PDB file of C-alpha atoms in Angstrom:
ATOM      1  CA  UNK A   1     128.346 -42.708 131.503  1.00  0.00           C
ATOM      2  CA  UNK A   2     125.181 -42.653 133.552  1.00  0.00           C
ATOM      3  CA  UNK A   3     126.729 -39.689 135.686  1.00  0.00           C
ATOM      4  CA  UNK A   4     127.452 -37.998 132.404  1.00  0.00           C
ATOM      5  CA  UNK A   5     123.971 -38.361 131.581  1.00  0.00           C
ATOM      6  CA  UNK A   6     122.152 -37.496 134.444  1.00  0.00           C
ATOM      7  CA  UNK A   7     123.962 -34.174 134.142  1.00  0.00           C
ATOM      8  CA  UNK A   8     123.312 -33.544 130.907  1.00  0.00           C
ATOM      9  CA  UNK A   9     119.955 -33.793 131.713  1.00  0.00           C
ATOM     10  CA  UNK A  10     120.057 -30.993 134.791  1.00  0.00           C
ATOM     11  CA  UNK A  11     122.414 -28.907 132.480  1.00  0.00           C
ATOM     12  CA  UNK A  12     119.443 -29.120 129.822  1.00  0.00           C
ATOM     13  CA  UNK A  13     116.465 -28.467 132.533  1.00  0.00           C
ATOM     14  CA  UNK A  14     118.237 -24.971 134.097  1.00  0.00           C
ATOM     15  CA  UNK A  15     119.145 -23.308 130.746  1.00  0.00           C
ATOM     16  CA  UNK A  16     115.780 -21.852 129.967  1.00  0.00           C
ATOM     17  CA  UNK A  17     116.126 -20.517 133.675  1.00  0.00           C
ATOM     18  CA  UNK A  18     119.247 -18.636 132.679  1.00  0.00           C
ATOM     19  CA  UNK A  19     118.230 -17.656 129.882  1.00  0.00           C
ATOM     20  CA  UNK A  20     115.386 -15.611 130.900  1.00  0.00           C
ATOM     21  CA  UNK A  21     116.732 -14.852 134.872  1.00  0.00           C
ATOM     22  CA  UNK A  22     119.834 -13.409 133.207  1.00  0.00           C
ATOM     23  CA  UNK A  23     121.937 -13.423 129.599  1.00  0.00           C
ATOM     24  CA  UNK A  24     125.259 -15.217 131.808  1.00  0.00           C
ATOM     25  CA  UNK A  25     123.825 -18.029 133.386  1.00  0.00           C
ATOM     26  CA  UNK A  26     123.280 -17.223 137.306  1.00  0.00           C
ATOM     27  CA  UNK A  27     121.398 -18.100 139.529  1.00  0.00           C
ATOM     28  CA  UNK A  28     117.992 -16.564 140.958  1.00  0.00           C
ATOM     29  CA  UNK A  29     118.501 -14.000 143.889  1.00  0.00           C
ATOM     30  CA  UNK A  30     117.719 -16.350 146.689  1.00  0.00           C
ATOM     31  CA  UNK A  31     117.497 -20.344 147.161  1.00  0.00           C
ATOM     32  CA  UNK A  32     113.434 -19.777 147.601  1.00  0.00           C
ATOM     33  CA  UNK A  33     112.937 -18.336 144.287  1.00  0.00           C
ATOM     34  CA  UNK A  34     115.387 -20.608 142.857  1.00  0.00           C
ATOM     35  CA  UNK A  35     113.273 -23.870 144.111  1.00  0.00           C
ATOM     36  CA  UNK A  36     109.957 -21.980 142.951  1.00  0.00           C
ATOM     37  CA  UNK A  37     111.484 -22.022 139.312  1.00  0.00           C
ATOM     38  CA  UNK A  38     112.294 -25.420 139.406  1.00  0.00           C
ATOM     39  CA  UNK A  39     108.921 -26.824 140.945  1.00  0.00           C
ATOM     40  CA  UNK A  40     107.164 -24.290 137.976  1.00  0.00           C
ATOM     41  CA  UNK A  41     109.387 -26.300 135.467  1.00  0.00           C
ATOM     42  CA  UNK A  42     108.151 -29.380 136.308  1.00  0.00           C
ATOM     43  CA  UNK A  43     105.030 -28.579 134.100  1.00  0.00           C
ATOM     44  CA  UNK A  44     105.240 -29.050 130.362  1.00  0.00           C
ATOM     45  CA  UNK A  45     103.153 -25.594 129.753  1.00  0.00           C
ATOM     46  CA  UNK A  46     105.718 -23.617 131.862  1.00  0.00           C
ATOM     47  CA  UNK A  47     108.701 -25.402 129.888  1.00  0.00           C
ATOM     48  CA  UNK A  48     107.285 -24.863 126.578  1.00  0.00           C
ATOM     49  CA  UNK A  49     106.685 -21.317 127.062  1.00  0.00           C
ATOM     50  CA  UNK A  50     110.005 -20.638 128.547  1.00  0.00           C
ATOM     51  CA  UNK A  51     111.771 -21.930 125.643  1.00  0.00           C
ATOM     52  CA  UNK A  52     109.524 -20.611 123.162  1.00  0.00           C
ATOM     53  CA  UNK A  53     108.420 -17.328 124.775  1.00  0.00           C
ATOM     54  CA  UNK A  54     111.810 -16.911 127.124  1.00  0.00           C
ATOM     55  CA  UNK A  55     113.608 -15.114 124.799  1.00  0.00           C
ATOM     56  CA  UNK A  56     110.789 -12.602 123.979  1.00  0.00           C
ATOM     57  CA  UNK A  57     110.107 -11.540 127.841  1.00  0.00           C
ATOM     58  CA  UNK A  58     114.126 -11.244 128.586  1.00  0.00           C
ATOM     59  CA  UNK A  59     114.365  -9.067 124.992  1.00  0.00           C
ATOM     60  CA  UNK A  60     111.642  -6.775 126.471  1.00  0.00           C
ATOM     61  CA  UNK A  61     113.463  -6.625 130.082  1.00  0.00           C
ATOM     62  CA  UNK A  62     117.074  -5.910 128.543  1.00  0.00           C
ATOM     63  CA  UNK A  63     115.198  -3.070 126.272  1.00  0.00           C
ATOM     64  CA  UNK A  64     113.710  -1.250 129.656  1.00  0.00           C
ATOM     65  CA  UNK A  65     117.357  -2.239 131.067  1.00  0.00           C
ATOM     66  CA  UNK A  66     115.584  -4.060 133.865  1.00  0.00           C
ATOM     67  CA  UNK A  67     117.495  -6.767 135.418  1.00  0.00           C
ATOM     68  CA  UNK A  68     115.584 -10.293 136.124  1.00  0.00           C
ATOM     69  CA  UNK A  69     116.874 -10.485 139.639  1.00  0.00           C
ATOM     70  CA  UNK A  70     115.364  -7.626 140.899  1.00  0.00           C
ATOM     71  CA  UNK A  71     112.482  -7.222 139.721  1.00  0.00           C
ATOM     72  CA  UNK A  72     108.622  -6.223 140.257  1.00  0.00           C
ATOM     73  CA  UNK A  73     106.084  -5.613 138.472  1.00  0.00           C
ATOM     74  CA  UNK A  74     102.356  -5.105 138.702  1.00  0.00           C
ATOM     75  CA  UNK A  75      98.952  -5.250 136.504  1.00  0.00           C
ATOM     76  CA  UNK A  76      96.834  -2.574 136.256  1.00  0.00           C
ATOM     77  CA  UNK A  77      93.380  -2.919 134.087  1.00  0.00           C
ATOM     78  CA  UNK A  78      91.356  -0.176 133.201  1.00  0.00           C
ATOM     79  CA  UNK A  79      88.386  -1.897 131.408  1.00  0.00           C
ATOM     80  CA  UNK A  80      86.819   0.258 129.289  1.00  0.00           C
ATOM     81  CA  UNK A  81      90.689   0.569 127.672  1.00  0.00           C
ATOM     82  CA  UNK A  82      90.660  -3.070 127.363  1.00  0.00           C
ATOM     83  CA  UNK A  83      93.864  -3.509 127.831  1.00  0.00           C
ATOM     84  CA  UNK A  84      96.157  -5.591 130.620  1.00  0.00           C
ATOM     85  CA  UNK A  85      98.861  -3.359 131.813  1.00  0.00           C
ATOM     86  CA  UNK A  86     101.815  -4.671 133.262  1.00  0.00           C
ATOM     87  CA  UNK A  87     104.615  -1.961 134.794  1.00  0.00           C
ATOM     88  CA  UNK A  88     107.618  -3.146 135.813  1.00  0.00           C
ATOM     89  CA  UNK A  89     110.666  -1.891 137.879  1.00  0.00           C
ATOM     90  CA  UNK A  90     113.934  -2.824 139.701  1.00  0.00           C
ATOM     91  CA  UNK A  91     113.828  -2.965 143.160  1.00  0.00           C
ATOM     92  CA  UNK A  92     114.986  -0.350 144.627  1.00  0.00           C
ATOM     93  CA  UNK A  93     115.081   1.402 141.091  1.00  0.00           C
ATOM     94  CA  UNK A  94     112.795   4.317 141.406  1.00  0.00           C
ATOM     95  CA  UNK A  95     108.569   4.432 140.256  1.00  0.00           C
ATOM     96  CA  UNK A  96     106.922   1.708 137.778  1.00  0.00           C
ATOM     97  CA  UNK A  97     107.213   1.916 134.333  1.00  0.00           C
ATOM     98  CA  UNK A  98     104.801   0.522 131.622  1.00  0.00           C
ATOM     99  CA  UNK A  99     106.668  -2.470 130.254  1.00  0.00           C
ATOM    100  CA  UNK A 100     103.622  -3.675 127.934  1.00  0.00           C
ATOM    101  CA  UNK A 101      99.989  -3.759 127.651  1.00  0.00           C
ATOM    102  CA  UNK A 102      97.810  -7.040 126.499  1.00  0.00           C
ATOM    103  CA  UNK A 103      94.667  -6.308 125.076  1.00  0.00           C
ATOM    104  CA  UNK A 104      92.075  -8.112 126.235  1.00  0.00           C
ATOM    105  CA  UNK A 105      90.850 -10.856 123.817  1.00  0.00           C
ATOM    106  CA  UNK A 106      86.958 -10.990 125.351  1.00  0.00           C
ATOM    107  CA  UNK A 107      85.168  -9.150 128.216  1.00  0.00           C
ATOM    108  CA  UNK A 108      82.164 -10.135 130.141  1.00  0.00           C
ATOM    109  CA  UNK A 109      79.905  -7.822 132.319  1.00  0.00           C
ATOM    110  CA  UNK A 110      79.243  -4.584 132.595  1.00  0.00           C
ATOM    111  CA  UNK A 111      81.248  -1.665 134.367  1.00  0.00           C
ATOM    112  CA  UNK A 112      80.611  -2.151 138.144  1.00  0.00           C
ATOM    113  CA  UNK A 113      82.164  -4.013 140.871  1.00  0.00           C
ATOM    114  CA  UNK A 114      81.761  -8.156 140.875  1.00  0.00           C
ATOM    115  CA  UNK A 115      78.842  -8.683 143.720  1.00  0.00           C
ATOM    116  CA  UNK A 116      77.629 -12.393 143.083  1.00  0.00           C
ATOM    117  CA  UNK A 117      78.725 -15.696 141.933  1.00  0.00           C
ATOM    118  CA  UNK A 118      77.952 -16.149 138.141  1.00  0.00           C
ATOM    119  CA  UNK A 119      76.957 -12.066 137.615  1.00  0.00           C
ATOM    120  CA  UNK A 120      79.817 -12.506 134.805  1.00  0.00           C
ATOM    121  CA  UNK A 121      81.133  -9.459 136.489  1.00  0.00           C
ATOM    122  CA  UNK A 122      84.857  -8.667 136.458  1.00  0.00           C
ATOM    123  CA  UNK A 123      85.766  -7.460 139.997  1.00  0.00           C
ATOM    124  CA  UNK A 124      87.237  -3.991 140.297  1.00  0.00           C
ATOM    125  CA  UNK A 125      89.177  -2.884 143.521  1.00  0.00           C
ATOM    126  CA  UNK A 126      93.187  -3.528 144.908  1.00  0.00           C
ATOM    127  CA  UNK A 127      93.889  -7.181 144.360  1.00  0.00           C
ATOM    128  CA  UNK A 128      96.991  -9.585 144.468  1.00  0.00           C
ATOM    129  CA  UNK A 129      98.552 -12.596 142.838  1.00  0.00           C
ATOM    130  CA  UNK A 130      97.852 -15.300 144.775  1.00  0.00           C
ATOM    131  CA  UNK A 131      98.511 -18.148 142.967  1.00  0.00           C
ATOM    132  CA  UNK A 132     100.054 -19.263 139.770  1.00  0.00           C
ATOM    133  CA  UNK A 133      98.286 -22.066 137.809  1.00  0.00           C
ATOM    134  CA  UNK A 134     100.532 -24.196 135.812  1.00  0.00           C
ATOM    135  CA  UNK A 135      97.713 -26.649 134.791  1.00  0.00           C
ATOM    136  CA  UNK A 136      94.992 -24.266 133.774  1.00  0.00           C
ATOM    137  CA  UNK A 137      91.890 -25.056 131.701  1.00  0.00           C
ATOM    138  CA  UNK A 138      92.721 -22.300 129.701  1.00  0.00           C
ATOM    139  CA  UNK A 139      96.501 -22.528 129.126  1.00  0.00           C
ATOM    140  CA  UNK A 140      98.014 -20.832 131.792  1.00  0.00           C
ATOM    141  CA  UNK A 141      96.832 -18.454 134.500  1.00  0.00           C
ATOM    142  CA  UNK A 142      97.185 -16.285 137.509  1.00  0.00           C
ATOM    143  CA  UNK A 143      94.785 -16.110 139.928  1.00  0.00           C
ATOM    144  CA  UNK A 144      93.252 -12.894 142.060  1.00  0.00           C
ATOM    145  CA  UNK A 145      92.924 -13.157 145.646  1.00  0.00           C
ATOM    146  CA  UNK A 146      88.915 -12.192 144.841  1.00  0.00           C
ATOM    147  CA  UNK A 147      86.781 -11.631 147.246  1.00  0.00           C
ATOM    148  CA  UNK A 148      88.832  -9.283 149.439  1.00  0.00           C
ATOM    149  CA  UNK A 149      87.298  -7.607 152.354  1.00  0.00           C
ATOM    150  CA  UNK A 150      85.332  -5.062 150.543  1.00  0.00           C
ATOM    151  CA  UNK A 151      83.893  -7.636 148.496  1.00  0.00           C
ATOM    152  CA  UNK A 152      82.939 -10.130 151.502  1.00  0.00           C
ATOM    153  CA  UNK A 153      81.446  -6.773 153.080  1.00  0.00           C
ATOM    154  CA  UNK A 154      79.612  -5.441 150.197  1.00  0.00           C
ATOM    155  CA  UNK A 155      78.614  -8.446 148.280  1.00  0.00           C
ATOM    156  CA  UNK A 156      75.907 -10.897 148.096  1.00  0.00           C
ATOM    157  CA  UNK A 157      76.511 -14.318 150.546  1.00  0.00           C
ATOM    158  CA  UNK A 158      78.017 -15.946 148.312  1.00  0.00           C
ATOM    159  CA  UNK A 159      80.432 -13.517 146.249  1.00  0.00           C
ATOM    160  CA  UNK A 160      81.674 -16.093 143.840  1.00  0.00           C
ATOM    161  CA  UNK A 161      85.966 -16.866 143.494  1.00  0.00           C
ATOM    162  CA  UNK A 162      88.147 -18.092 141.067  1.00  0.00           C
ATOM    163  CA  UNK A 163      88.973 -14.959 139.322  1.00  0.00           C
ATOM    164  CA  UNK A 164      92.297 -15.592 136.861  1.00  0.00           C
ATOM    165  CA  UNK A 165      94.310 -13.800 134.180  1.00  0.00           C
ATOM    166  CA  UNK A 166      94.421 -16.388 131.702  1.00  0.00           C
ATOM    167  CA  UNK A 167      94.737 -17.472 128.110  1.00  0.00           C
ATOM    168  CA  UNK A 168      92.688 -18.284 125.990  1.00  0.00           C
ATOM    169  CA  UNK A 169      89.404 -15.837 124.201  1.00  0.00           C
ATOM    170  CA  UNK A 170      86.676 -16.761 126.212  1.00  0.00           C
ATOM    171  CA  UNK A 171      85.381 -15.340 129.940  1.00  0.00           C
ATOM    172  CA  UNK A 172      82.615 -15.397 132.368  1.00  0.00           C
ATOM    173  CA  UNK A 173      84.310 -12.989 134.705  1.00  0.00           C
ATOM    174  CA  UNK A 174      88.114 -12.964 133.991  1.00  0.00           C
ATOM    175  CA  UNK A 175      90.873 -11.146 132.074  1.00  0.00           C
ATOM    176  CA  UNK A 176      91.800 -14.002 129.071  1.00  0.00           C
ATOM    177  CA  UNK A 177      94.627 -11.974 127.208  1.00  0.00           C
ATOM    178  CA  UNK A 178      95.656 -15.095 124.425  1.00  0.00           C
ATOM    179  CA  UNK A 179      97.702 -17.786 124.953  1.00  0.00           C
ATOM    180  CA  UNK A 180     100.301 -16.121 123.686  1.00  0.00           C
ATOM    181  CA  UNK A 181      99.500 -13.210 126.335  1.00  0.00           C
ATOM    182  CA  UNK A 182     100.206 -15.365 128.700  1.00  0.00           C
ATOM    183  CA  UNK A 183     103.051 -17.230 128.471  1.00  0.00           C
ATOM    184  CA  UNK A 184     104.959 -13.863 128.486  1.00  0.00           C
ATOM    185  CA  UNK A 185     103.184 -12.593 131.058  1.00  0.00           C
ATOM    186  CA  UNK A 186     103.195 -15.496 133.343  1.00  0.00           C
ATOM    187  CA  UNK A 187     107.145 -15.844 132.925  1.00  0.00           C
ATOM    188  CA  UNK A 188     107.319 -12.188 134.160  1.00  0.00           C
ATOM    189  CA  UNK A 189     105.462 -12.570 137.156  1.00  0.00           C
ATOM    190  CA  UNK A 190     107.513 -15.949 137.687  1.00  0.00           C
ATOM    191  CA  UNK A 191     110.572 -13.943 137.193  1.00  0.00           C
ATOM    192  CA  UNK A 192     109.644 -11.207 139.998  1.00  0.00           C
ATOM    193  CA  UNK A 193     108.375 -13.916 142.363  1.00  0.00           C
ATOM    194  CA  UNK A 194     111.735 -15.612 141.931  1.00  0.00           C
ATOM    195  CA  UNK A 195     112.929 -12.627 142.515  1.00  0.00           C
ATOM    196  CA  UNK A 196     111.686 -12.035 145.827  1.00  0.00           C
ATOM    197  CA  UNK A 197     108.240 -10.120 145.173  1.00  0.00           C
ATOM    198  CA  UNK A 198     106.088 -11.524 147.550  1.00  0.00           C
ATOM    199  CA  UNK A 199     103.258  -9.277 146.805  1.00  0.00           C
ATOM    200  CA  UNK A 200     102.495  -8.492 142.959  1.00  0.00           C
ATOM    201  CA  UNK A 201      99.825  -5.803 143.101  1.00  0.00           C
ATOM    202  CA  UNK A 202      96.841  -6.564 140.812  1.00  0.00           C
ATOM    203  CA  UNK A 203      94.765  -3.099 140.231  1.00  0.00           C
ATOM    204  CA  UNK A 204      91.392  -3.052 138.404  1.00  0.00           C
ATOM    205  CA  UNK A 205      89.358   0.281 137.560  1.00  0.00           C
ATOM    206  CA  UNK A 206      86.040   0.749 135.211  1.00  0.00           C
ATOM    207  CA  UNK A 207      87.485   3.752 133.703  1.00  0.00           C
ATOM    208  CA  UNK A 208      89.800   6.782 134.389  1.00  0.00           C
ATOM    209  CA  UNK A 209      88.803   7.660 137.540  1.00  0.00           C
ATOM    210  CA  UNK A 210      88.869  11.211 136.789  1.00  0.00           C
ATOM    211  CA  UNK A 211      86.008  14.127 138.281  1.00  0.00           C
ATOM    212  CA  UNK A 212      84.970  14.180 134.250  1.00  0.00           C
ATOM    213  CA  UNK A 213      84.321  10.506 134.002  1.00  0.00           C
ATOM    214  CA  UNK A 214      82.547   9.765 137.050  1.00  0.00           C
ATOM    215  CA  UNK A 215      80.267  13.060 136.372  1.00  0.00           C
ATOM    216  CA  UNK A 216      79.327  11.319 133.429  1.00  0.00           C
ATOM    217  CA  UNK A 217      77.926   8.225 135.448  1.00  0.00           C
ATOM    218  CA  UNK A 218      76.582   9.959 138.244  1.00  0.00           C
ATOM    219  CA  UNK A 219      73.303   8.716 138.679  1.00  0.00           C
ATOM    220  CA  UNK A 220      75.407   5.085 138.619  1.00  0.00           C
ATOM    221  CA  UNK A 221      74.429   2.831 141.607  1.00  0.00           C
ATOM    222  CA  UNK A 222      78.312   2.424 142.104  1.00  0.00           C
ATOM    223  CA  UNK A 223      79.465   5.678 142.130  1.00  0.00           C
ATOM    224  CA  UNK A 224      80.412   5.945 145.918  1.00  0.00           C
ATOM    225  CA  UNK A 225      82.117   2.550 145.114  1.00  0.00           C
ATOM    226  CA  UNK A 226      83.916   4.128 142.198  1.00  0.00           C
ATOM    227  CA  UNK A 227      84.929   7.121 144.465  1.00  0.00           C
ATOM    228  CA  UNK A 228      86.460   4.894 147.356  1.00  0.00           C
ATOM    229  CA  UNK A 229      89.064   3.738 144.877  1.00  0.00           C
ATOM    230  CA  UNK A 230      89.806   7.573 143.521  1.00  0.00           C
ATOM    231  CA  UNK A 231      92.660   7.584 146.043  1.00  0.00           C
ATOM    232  CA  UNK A 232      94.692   4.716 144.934  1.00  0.00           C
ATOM    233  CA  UNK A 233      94.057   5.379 141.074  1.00  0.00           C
ATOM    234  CA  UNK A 234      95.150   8.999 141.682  1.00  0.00           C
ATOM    235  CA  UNK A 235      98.107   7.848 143.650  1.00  0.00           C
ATOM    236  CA  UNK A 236      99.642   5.417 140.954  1.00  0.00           C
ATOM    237  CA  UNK A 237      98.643   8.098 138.170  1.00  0.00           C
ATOM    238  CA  UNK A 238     100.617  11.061 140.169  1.00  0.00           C
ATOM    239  CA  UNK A 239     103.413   8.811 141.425  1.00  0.00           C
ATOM    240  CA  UNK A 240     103.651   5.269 139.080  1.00  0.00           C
ATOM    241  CA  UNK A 241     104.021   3.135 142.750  1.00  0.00           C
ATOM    242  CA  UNK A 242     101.422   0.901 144.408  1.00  0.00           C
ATOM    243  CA  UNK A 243      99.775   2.787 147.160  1.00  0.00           C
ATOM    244  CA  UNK A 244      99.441   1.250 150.199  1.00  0.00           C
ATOM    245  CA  UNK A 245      95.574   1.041 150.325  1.00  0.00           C
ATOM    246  CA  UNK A 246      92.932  -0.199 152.859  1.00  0.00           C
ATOM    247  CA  UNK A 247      90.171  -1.898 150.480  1.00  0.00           C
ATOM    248  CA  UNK A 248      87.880   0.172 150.454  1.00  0.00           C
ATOM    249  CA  UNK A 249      83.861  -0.961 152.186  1.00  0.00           C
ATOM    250  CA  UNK A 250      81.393   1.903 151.244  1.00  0.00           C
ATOM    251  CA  UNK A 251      78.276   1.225 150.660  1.00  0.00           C
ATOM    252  CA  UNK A 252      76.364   1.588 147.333  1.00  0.00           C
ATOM    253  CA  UNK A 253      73.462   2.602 147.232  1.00  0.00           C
TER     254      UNK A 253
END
């Protein structure tokens, strides 16, 4: 009897898994993203949302017929649209496609890049997810791997951190999209690290970086900033894939 219930119990724990990794109940792709699951699901807020929200994120990846064990996906935030934009694709499948977009549900700052500690700025540049925040004040959350090398280089000593997409209305410098927001998209960024995306590409822009719109904010301190990153919003707008982009260090003036 104690057997039977200790397997019960496991049977109970790796259904939400199945249910969003696939609709037959396998396994993820590799043993490493398999153990990432299960340490993730040790955390009430990760449970919760994958039996609540679960079934909404695997709807939206059937609809796009994207399979949970391939996939990758990356966020892309234009901020005077507002929105969070998160593409998605099977490995090996071909370009990025826009899976959703999350508005944003505040916004702090100005347009510009993120310089100092507590300038309220959001950052703008090629960033990553580099870590996934189970516990967060503000729900859930995903953090940026702020300051990169252009912002050590071009920013003030001490360039301020702790940069997260997160739940939650309320910011001082990062992207809160709702808790609701959240919960899916932190499942689908579990999903493609369980997947085997190592790298989930995190790209931030003050507006369409076309000639029109930066002519219209040429006398803008940032604009040589603004046209470093032309190249890798050009890129992803021409070819929906990540470039492969050296962070840009140009100096404003």
């Amino acid at each position: 009897m104690f057997m039977l219930r200790r397997l019960s119990c496991c049977v109970l724990l790796l259904l939400p898994v199945c249910q969003l990794l696939a609709q037959s109940c396998t396994a993820p792709a590799d043993t490493s993203g398999g153990a990432f699951w299960r340490q993730q699901l040790r955390f009430p807020r990760v449970r919760a949302a994958q039996v609540g929200t679960g079934p909404v994120v695997a709807s939206r990846l059937r609809a796009r017929g994207l399979d949970p064990q391939r996939l990758e996906i990356m966020f892309r935030l234009i901020k005077t649209n507002r929105e969070l934009e998160v593409w998605a694709r099977n490995r090996d499948g071909g370009p990025f496609e826009l899976l959703h977009a999350y508005p944003l549900a505040a916004a702090s700052g100005s347009l510009g890049p993120k310089r100092r500690a507590g300038d309220f700025q959001v950052p703008e540049g090629f960033y990553e997810i580099d870590r996934f925040n189970p516990k967060s004040n503000f729900h859930l959350s995903l953090g940026l791997n702020y300051p990169n090398a252009a912002d050590r280089a071009l920013g003030e000593p001490n360039p301020g951190g702790d940069i997260f997409i997160h739940g939650g209305a309320v910011t001082i410098g990062c992207l809160p999209i709702t808790d609701a927001g959240i919960e899916e998209v932190y499942l689908l960024a579990l999903t493609a690290r369980a997947a085997g995306q190592a790298v989930i590409p995190v790209h931030i822009f003050p507006f369409p970086l076309t000639e029109g719109e930066l002519a219209r904010r040429r006398s803008s301190p940032h604009q040589l900033f603004w046209r470093s990153l032309v190249a890798g919003y050009t890129y992803f707008e021409k070819h929906h894939e990540a470039a492969e982009m050296a962070e840009p260090v140009v100096a404003e003036r």
